[in-house]
PDB file of C-alpha atoms and ligand atoms in Angstrom:
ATOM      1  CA  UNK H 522      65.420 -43.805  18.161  1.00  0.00           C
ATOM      2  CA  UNK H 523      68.407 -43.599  20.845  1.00  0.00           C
ATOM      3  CA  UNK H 524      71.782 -42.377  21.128  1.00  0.00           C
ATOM      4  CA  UNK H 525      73.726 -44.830  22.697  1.00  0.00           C
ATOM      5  CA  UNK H 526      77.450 -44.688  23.578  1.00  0.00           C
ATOM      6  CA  UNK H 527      78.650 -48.703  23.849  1.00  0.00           C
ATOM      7  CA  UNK H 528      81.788 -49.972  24.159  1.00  0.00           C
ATOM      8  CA  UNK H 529      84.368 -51.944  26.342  1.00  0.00           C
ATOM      9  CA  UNK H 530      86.364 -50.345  29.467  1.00  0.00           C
ATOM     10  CA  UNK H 531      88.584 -51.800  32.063  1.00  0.00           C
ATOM     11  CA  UNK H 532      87.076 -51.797  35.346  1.00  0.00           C
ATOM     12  CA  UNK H 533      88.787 -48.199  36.146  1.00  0.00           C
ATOM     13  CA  UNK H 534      87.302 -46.303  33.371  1.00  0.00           C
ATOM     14  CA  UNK H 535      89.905 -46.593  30.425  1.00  0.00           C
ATOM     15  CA  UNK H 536      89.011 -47.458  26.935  1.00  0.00           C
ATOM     16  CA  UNK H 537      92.552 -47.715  25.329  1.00  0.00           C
ATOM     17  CA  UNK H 538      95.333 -47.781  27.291  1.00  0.00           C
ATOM     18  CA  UNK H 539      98.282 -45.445  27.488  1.00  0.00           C
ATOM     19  CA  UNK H 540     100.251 -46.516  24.696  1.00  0.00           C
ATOM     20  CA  UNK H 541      96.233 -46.659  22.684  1.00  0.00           C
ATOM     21  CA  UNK H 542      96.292 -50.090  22.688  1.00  0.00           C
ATOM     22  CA  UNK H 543      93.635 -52.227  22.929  1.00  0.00           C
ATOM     23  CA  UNK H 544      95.400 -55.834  23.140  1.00  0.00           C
ATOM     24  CA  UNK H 545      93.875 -55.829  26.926  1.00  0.00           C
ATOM     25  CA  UNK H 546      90.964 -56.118  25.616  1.00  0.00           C
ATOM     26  CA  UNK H 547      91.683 -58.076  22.853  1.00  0.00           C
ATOM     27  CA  UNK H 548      92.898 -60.942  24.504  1.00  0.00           C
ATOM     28  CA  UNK H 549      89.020 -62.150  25.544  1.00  0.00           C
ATOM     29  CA  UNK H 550      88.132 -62.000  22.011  1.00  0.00           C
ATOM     30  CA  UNK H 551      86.982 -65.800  20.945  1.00  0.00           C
ATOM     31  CA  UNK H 552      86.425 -65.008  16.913  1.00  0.00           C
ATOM     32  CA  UNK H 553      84.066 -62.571  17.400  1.00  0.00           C
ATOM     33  CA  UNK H 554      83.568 -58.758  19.098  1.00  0.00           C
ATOM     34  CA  UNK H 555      85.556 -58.531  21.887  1.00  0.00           C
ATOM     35  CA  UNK H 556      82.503 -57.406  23.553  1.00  0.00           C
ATOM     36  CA  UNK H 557      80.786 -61.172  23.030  1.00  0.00           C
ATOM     37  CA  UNK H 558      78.887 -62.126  19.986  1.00  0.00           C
ATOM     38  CA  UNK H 559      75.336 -62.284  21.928  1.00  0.00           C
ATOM     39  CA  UNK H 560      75.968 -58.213  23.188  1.00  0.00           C
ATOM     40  CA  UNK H 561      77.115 -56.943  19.777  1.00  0.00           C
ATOM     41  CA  UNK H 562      74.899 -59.346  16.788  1.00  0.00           C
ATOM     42  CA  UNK H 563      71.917 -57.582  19.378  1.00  0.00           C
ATOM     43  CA  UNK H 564      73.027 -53.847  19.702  1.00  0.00           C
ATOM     44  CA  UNK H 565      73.904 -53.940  15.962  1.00  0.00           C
ATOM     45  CA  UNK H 566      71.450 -54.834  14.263  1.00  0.00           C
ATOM     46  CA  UNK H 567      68.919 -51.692  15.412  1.00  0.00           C
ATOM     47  CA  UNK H 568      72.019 -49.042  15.174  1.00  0.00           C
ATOM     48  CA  UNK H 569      71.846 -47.531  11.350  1.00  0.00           C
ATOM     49  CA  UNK H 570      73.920 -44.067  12.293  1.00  0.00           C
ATOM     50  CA  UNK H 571      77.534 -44.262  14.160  1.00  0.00           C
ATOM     51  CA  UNK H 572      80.235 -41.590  14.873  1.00  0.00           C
ATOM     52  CA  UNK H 573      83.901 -41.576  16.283  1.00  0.00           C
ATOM     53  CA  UNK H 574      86.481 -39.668  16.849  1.00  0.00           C
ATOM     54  CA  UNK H 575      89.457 -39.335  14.617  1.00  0.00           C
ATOM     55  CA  UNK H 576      91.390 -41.120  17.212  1.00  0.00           C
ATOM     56  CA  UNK H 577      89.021 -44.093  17.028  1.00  0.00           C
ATOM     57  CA  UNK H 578      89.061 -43.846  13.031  1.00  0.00           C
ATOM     58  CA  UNK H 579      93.292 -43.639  12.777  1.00  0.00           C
ATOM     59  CA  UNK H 580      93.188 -46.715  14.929  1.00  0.00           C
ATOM     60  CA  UNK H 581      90.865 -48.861  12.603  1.00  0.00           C
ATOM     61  CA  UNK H 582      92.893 -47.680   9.391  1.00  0.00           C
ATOM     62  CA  UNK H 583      95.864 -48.400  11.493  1.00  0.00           C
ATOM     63  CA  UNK H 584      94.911 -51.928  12.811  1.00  0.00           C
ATOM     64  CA  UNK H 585      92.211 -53.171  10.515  1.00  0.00           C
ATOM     65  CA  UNK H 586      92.011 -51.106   7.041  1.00  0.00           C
ATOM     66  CA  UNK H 587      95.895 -51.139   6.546  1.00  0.00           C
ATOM     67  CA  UNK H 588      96.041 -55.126   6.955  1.00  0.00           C
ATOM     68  CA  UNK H 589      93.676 -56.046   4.105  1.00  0.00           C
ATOM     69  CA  UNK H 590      90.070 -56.295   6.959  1.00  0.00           C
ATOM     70  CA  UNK H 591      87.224 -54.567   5.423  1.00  0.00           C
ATOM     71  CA  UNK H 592      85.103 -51.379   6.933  1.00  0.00           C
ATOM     72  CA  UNK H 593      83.134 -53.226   9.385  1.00  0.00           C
ATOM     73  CA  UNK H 594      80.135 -50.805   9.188  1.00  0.00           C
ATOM     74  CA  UNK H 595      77.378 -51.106   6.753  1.00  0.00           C
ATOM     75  CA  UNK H 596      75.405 -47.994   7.664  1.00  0.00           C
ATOM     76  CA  UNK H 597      77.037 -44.279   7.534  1.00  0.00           C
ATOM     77  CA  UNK H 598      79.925 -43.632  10.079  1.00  0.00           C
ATOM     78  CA  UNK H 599      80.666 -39.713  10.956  1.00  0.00           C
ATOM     79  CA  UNK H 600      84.311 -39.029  11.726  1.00  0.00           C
ATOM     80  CA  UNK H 601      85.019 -35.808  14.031  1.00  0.00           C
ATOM     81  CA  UNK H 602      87.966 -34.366  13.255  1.00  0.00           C
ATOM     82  CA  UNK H 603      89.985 -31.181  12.374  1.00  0.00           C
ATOM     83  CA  UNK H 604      92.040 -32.352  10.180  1.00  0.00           C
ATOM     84  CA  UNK H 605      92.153 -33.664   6.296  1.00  0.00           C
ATOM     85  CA  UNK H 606      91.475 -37.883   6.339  1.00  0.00           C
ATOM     86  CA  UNK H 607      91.931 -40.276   4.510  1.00  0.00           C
ATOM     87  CA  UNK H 608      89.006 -41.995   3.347  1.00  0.00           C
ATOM     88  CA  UNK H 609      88.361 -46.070   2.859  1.00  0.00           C
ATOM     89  CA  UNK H 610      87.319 -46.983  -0.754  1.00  0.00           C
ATOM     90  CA  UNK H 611      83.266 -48.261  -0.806  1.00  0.00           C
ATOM     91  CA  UNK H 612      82.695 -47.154   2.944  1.00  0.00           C
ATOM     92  CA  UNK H 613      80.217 -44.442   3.563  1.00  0.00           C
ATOM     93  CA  UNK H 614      82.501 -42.220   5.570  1.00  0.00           C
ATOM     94  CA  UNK H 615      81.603 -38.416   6.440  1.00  0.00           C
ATOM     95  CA  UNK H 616      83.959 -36.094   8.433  1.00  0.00           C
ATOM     96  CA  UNK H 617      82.584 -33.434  10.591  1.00  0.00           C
ATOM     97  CA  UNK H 618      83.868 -31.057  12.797  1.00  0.00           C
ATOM     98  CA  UNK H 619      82.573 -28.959  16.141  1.00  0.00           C
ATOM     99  CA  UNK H 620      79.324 -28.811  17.392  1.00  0.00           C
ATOM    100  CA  UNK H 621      77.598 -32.107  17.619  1.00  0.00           C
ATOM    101  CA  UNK H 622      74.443 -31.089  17.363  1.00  0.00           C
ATOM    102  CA  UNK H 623      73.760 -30.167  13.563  1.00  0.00           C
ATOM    103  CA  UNK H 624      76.144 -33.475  13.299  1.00  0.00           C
ATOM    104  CA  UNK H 625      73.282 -35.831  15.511  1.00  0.00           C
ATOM    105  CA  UNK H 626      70.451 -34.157  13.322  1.00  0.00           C
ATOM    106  CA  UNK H 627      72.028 -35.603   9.792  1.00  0.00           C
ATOM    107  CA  UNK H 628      72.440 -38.795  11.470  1.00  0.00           C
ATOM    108  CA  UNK H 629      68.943 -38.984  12.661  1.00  0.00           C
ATOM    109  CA  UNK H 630      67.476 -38.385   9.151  1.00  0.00           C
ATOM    110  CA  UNK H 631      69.533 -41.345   8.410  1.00  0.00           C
ATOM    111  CA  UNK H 632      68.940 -43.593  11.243  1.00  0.00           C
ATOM    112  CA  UNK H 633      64.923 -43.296  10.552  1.00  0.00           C
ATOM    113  CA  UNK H 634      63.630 -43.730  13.611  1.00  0.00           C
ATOM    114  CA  UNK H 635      66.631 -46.594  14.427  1.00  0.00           C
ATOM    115  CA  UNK H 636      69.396 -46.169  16.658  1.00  0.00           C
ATOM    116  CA  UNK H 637      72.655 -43.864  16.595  1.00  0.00           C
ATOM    117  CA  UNK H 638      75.616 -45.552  18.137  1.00  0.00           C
ATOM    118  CA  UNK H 639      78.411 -42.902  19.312  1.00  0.00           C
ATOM    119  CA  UNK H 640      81.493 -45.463  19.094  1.00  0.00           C
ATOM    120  CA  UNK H 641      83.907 -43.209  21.488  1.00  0.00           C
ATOM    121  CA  UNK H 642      85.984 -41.668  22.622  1.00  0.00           C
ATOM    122  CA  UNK H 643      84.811 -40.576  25.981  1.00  0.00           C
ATOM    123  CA  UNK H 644      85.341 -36.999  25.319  1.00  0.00           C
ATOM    124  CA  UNK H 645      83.476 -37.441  22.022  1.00  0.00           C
ATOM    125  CA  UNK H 646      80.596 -39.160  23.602  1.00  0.00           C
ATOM    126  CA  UNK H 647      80.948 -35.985  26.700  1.00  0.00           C
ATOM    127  CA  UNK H 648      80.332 -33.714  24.116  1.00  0.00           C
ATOM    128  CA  UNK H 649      76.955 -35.708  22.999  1.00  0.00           C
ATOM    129  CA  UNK H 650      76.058 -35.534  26.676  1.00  0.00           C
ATOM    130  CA  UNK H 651      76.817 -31.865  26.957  1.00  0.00           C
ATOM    131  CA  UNK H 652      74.113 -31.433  24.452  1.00  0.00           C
ATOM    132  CA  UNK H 653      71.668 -33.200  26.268  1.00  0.00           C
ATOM    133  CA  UNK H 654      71.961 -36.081  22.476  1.00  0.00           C
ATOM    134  CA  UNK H 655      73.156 -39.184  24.576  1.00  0.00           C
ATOM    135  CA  UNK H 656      70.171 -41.317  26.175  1.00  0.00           C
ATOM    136  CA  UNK H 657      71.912 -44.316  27.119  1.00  0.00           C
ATOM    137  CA  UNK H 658      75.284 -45.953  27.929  1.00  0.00           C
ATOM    138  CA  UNK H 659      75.902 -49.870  27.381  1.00  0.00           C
ATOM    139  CA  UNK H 660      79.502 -50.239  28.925  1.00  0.00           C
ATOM    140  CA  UNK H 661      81.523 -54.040  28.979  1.00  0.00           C
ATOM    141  CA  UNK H 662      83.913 -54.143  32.294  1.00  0.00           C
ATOM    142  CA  UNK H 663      86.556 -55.773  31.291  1.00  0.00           C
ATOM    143  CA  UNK H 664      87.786 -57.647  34.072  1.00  0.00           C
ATOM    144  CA  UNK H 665      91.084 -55.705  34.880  1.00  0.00           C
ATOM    145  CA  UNK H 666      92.769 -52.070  35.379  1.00  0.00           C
ATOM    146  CA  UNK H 667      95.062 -50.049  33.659  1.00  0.00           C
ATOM    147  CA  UNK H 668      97.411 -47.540  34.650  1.00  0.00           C
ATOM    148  CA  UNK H 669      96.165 -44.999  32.460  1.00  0.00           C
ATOM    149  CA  UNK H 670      95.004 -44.114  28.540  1.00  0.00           C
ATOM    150  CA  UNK H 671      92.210 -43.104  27.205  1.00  0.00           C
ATOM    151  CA  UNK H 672      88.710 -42.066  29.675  1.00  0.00           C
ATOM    152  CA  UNK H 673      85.545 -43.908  29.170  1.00  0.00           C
ATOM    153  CA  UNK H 674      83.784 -40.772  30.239  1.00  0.00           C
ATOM    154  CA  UNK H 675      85.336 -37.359  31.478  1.00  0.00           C
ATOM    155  CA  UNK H 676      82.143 -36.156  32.555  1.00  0.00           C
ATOM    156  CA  UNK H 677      80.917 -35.826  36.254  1.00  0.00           C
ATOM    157  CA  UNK H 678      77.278 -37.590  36.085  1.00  0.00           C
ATOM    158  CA  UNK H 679      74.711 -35.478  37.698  1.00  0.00           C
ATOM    159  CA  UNK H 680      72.446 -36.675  38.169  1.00  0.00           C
ATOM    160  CA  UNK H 681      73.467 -40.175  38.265  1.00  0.00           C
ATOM    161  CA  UNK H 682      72.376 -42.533  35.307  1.00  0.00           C
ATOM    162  CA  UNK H 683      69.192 -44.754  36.019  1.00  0.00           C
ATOM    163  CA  UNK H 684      70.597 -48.314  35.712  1.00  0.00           C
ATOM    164  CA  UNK H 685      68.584 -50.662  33.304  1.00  0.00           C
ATOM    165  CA  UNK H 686      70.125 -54.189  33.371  1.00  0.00           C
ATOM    166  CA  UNK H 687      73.119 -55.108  34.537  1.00  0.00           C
ATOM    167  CA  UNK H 688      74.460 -58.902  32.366  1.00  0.00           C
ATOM    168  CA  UNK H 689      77.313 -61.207  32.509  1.00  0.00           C
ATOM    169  CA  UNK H 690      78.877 -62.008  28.869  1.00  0.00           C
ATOM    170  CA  UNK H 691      80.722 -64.794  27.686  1.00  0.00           C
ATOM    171  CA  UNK H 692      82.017 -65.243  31.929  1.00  0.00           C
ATOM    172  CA  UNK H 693      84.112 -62.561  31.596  1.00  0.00           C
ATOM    173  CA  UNK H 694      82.571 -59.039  30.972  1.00  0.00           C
ATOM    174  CA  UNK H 695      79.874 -57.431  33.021  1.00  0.00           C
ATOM    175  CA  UNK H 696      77.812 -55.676  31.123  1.00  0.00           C
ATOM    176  CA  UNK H 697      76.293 -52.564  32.723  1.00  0.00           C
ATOM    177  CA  UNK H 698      73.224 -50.876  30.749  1.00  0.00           C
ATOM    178  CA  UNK H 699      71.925 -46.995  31.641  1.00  0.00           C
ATOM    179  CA  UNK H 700      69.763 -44.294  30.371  1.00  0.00           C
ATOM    180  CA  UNK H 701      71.328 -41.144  30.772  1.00  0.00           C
ATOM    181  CA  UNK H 702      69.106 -38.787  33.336  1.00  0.00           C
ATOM    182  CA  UNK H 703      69.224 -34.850  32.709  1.00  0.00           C
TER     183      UNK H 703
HETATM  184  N1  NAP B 360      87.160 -49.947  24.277  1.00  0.00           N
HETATM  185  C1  NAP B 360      86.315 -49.572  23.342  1.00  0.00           C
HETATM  186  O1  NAP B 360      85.208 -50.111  23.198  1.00  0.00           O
HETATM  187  C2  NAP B 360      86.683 -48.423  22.457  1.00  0.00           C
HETATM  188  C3  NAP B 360      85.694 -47.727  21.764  1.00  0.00           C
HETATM  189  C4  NAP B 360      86.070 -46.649  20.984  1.00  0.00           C
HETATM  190  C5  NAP B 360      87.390 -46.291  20.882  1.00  0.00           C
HETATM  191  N2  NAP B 360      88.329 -47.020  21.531  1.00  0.00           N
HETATM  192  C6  NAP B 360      89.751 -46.646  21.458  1.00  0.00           C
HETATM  193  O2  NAP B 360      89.942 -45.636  22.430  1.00  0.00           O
HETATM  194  C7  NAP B 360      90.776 -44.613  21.905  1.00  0.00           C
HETATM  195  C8  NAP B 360      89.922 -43.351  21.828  1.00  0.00           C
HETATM  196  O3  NAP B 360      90.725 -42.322  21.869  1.00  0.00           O
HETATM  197  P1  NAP B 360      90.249 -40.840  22.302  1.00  0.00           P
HETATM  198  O4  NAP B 360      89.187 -40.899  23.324  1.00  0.00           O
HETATM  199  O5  NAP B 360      91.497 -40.131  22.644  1.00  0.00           O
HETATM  200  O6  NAP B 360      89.748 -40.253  20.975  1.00  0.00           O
HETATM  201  P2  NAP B 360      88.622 -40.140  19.872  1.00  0.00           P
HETATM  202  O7  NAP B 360      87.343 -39.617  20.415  1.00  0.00           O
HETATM  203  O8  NAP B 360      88.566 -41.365  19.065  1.00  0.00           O
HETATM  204  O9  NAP B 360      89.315 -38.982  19.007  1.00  0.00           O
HETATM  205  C9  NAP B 360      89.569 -37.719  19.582  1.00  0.00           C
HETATM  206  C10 NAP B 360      89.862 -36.727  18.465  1.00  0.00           C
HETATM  207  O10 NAP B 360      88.709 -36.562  17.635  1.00  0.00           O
HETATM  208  C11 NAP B 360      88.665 -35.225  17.154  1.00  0.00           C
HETATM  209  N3  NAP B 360      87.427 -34.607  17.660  1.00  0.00           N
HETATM  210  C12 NAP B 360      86.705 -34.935  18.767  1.00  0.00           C
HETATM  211  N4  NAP B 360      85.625 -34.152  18.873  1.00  0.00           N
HETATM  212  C13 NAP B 360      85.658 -33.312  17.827  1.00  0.00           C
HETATM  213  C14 NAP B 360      84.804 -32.265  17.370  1.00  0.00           C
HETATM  214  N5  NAP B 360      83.685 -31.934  18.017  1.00  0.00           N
HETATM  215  N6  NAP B 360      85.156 -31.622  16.228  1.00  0.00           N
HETATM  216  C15 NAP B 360      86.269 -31.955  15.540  1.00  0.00           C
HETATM  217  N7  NAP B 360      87.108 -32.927  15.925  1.00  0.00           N
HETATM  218  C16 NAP B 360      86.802 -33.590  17.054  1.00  0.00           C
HETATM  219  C17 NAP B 360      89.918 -34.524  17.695  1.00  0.00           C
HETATM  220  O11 NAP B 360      91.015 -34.766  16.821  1.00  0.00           O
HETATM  221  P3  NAP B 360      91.513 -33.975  15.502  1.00  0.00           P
HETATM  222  O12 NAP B 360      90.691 -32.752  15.346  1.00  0.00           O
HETATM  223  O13 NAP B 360      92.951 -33.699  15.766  1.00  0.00           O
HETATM  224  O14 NAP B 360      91.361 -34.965  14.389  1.00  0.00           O
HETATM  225  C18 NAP B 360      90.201 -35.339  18.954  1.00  0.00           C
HETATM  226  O15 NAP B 360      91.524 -35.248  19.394  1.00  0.00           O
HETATM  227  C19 NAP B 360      91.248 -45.108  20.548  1.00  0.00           C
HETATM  228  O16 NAP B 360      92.433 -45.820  20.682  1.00  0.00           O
HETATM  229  C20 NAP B 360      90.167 -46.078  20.129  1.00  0.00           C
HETATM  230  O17 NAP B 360      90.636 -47.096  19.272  1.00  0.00           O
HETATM  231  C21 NAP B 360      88.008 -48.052  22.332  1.00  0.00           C
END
């Protein structure tokens, strides 16, 4: 069982850009994850816990939910968040709110001994790392910058992650793969 934090970035450590867009990263996608088909259809299928901020969730419901897409989770998603929701009709959606660690126990009952996949943000993901909960990071650079947005990770790594595999995918990301060291 692992607590992983994967996602895309650009190149200077921005997951959505200022306006929280993610048509930058959108623009590789080829029918399937942005990330690549052969990262994702392999990450997914051990993950059976996820969590994201509310930031994350208002931007699926936004871009996804409101046009007609389904959930695209099968397994229980956590939402952090302060504030009252909306929920999706047949998606197993919980909100929770401060600490994360009560939060990572739940999901662990429910992730049996399978992974939990902390979808972002980077401050969400900080706070998992904070509580010594994240063990690894599985980051696509995306091959540009941006002038701003959202942080893959506001926390100062220390000390520094031990790097695992490093992968091209689909000749445009680089795929970087690390277990978090405490
Ligand atoms: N590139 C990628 O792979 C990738 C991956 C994930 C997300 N994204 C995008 O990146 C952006 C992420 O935005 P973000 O980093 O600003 O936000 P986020 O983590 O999605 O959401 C942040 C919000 O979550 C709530 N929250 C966080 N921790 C909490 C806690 N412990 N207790 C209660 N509430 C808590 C707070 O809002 P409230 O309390 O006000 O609700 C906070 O403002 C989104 O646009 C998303 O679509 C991209």
């Amino acid at each position: 069982m692992k607590t992983i934090y994967y996602g895309a970035t650009s190149i200077n450590g921005f997951i959505a850009d200022k306006k929280n867009s993610l048509d930058w990263l959108f623009q590789f996608d080829k029918g399937g994850e942005s990330s690549g088909p052969e990262s994702y259809t392999t990450f997914i299928k051990d993950v059976r816990a996820i969590c994201m901020g509310s930031t994350t969730y208002e931007w699926l419901l936004e871009h996804q939910i409101s046009k007609g897409q389904p959930w695209p989770y099968d397994m229980p998603a956590w939402v952090f968040t302060t504030r009252n929701l909306p929920t999706i009709p047949g998606a197993d959606i919980r909100f929770a709110k401060g600490d994360v660690k009560p939060v990572h126990k739940e999901m662990q009952q429910f992730a049996a001994g399978k992974n939990i996949w902390v979808v972002g943000g980077g401050e969400l993901a900080g706070q998992f790392y904070d509580a010594g909960l994240l063990d690894e990071v599985i980051w696509q650079l995306a091959p540009l910058t941006l002038d701003g947005g959202a942080p893959l990770f506001p926390r100062t790594a220390k000390p520094p992650f031990k790097l695992l595999s490093v992968k091209p995918i689909m000749d445009v990301f680089i795929e970087v793969h690390y277990s978090i060291e405490y």
